[in-house]
Structure formats: C-alpha cells, structure tokens
Protein backbone atom coordinates (compact mmCIF):
# COMPACT_ATOMS: atom_id res chain seq x y z
CA UNK A 1 0.00 0.00 0.00
CA UNK A 2 1.56 3.33 -1.01
CA UNK A 3 1.96 6.04 1.56
CA UNK A 4 0.59 9.52 1.02
CA UNK A 5 2.87 12.49 0.70
CA UNK A 6 2.50 15.19 3.36
CA UNK A 7 0.95 17.59 0.86
CA UNK A 8 -1.64 15.01 -0.24
CA UNK A 9 -2.47 14.22 3.37
CA UNK A 10 -2.97 17.92 4.16
CA UNK A 11 -5.21 18.34 1.12
CA UNK A 12 -7.40 15.36 2.04
CA UNK A 13 -7.73 16.27 5.72
CA UNK A 14 -8.10 20.01 5.18
CA UNK A 15 -5.05 20.86 7.30
CA UNK A 16 -3.46 24.10 6.16
CA UNK A 17 -0.26 25.54 7.58
CA UNK A 18 0.75 27.85 4.77
CA UNK A 19 -1.03 30.46 2.68
CA UNK A 20 -0.51 33.21 0.12
CA UNK A 21 -0.22 35.84 2.86
CA UNK A 22 0.61 35.97 6.55
CA UNK A 23 -0.62 38.29 9.31
CA UNK A 24 1.79 38.12 12.26
CA UNK A 25 0.13 39.15 15.53
CA UNK A 26 2.87 37.75 17.76
CA UNK A 27 3.74 40.11 20.58
CA UNK A 28 0.62 42.27 20.14
CA UNK A 29 -2.03 42.91 22.76
CA UNK A 30 -5.71 42.28 21.99
CA UNK A 31 -6.73 45.84 20.95
CA UNK A 32 -3.90 46.03 18.39
CA UNK A 33 -4.51 42.48 17.15
CA UNK A 34 -8.24 43.17 16.79
CA UNK A 35 -7.55 46.34 14.78
CA UNK A 36 -5.11 44.47 12.51
CA UNK A 37 -7.67 41.76 11.76
CA UNK A 38 -10.41 44.35 11.13
CA UNK A 39 -8.10 46.17 8.71
CA UNK A 40 -7.32 42.90 6.91
CA UNK A 41 -11.03 42.05 6.63
CA UNK A 42 -11.94 45.53 5.39
CA UNK A 43 -9.20 45.54 2.76
CA UNK A 44 -10.18 42.06 1.59
CA UNK A 45 -13.46 43.46 0.22
CA UNK A 46 -11.49 45.19 -2.55
CA UNK A 47 -9.02 42.38 -3.33
CA UNK A 48 -9.31 38.97 -4.99
CA UNK A 49 -10.04 35.97 -2.73
CA UNK A 50 -6.94 34.82 -0.87
CA UNK A 51 -5.66 32.60 1.92
CA UNK A 52 -4.07 34.12 5.01
CA UNK A 53 -2.26 32.56 7.95
CA UNK A 54 -2.77 34.52 11.17
CA UNK A 55 0.05 33.83 13.62
CA UNK A 56 -0.35 34.41 17.37
CA UNK A 57 1.86 33.72 20.37
CA UNK A 58 1.68 30.06 21.45
CA UNK A 59 0.42 29.20 24.91
CA UNK A 60 3.05 28.45 27.54
CA UNK A 61 2.84 27.53 31.21
CA UNK A 62 3.33 31.18 32.18
CA UNK A 63 1.68 32.98 29.26
CA UNK A 64 -1.78 33.38 30.77
CA UNK A 65 -4.60 34.07 28.32
CA UNK A 66 -3.62 33.95 24.66
CA UNK A 67 -5.25 35.60 21.65
CA UNK A 68 -6.63 32.25 20.42
CA UNK A 69 -10.15 32.66 21.81
CA UNK A 70 -10.72 36.35 20.99
CA UNK A 71 -9.26 35.98 17.48
CA UNK A 72 -11.36 32.85 16.95
CA UNK A 73 -14.50 34.71 17.98
CA UNK A 74 -13.66 37.58 15.64
CA UNK A 75 -13.21 35.11 12.77
CA UNK A 76 -16.54 33.40 13.56
CA UNK A 77 -18.21 36.82 13.41
CA UNK A 78 -16.49 37.42 10.05
CA UNK A 79 -17.84 34.09 8.76
CA UNK A 80 -21.34 35.18 9.81
CA UNK A 81 -20.77 38.53 8.05
CA UNK A 82 -19.66 36.60 4.93
CA UNK A 83 -16.19 38.14 4.70
CA UNK A 84 -14.46 34.86 5.60
CA UNK A 85 -15.30 31.63 3.76
CA UNK A 86 -13.47 29.19 6.05
CA UNK A 87 -11.00 29.19 8.90
CA UNK A 88 -9.14 26.45 10.72
CA UNK A 89 -6.71 26.42 13.63
CA UNK A 90 -3.16 25.76 12.52
CA UNK A 91 -1.83 22.24 13.14
CA UNK A 92 -0.12 21.39 16.39
CA UNK A 93 3.15 23.23 16.89
CA UNK A 94 1.88 26.39 15.22
CA UNK A 95 -0.28 28.92 17.01
CA UNK A 96 -2.86 30.71 14.91
CA UNK A 97 -5.40 30.23 12.16
CA UNK A 98 -5.58 29.53 8.45
CA UNK A 99 -8.24 31.79 6.91
CA UNK A 100 -9.83 31.83 3.45
CA UNK A 101 -11.07 35.35 2.69
CA UNK A 102 -14.03 35.69 0.32
CA UNK A 103 -12.71 38.93 -1.13
CA UNK A 104 -14.01 40.38 -4.38
CA UNK A 105 -13.98 37.81 -7.21
CA UNK A 106 -14.02 40.65 -9.78
CA UNK A 107 -10.96 42.40 -8.33
CA UNK A 108 -7.67 42.30 -10.18
CA UNK A 109 -4.50 41.37 -8.27
CA UNK A 110 -2.27 44.40 -7.90
CA UNK A 111 -5.15 46.91 -8.05
CA UNK A 112 -3.83 49.93 -6.17
CA UNK A 113 -7.14 51.64 -5.35
CA UNK A 114 -8.01 49.15 -2.53
CA UNK A 115 -11.11 51.13 -1.65
CA UNK A 116 -9.26 53.95 0.07
CA UNK A 117 -11.56 56.57 -1.44
CA UNK A 118 -9.24 57.49 -4.30
CA UNK A 119 -10.36 56.97 -7.86
CA UNK A 120 -8.08 54.86 -10.06
CA UNK A 121 -5.95 56.78 -12.57
CA UNK A 122 -7.61 57.43 -15.96
C-alpha cells in the first residue's frame, strides 16, 4: 500500500499551515490584534479571494490568556458577516489560524485603489 505524501495528506484532511499571505500578531495585545484583523477584513473586500495565515503567540505555562479565543470569535463573526469563507486552527506546533477570505472575485490582483476613497488613474 503506497503512503501519502505530506501535501496530499494535508489536502485530504483540510489541514493548512501555509497560505498566500501571513498576518503576524505575535507580541501584540488584543486591541492592536483586533484592529489588525479588522483592517485585513476591510481591505479584503477590494481584493481577490486569498488565503491568510494569522500567527499568534503560542500558549506556555506562564503565558496566561492567549489571543486564540478572541481571534477565533472575531473570525466566527467574520464568517457570519460573509467576509471569511473558512478558517481552521493551525496544526499542532503552530499557534494561529488559516483563513480563506471571500474577497471580491471581480478584483484584479495588484489593483492599487483598494477602496481607500481614491479613484483609479484614468
């Protein structure tokens, strides 16, 4: 019986530990992390769909409360608001989430307007 390659196993089980983009929240407190995620979600409305890995500090014996629960709740709210298609915790050994942003399917990669109120050049 042939064995599966790691990539095939990840694809079948839905385990994701890499993505097109990464949002590193390590070392941030909750208000700053929350603002960073909100900014990412807002900007995603003007960009093509993409995958993002959100990294947070891992739990340790002395770390106290981590960002895992509040970030997870924020992502669940984003799923309900239909800005996030799917999210999964990262596999063991990595702290954070893999997120699939719905984005704008009609957006073109590299579009500089990003919804910041400025009209694109003529």
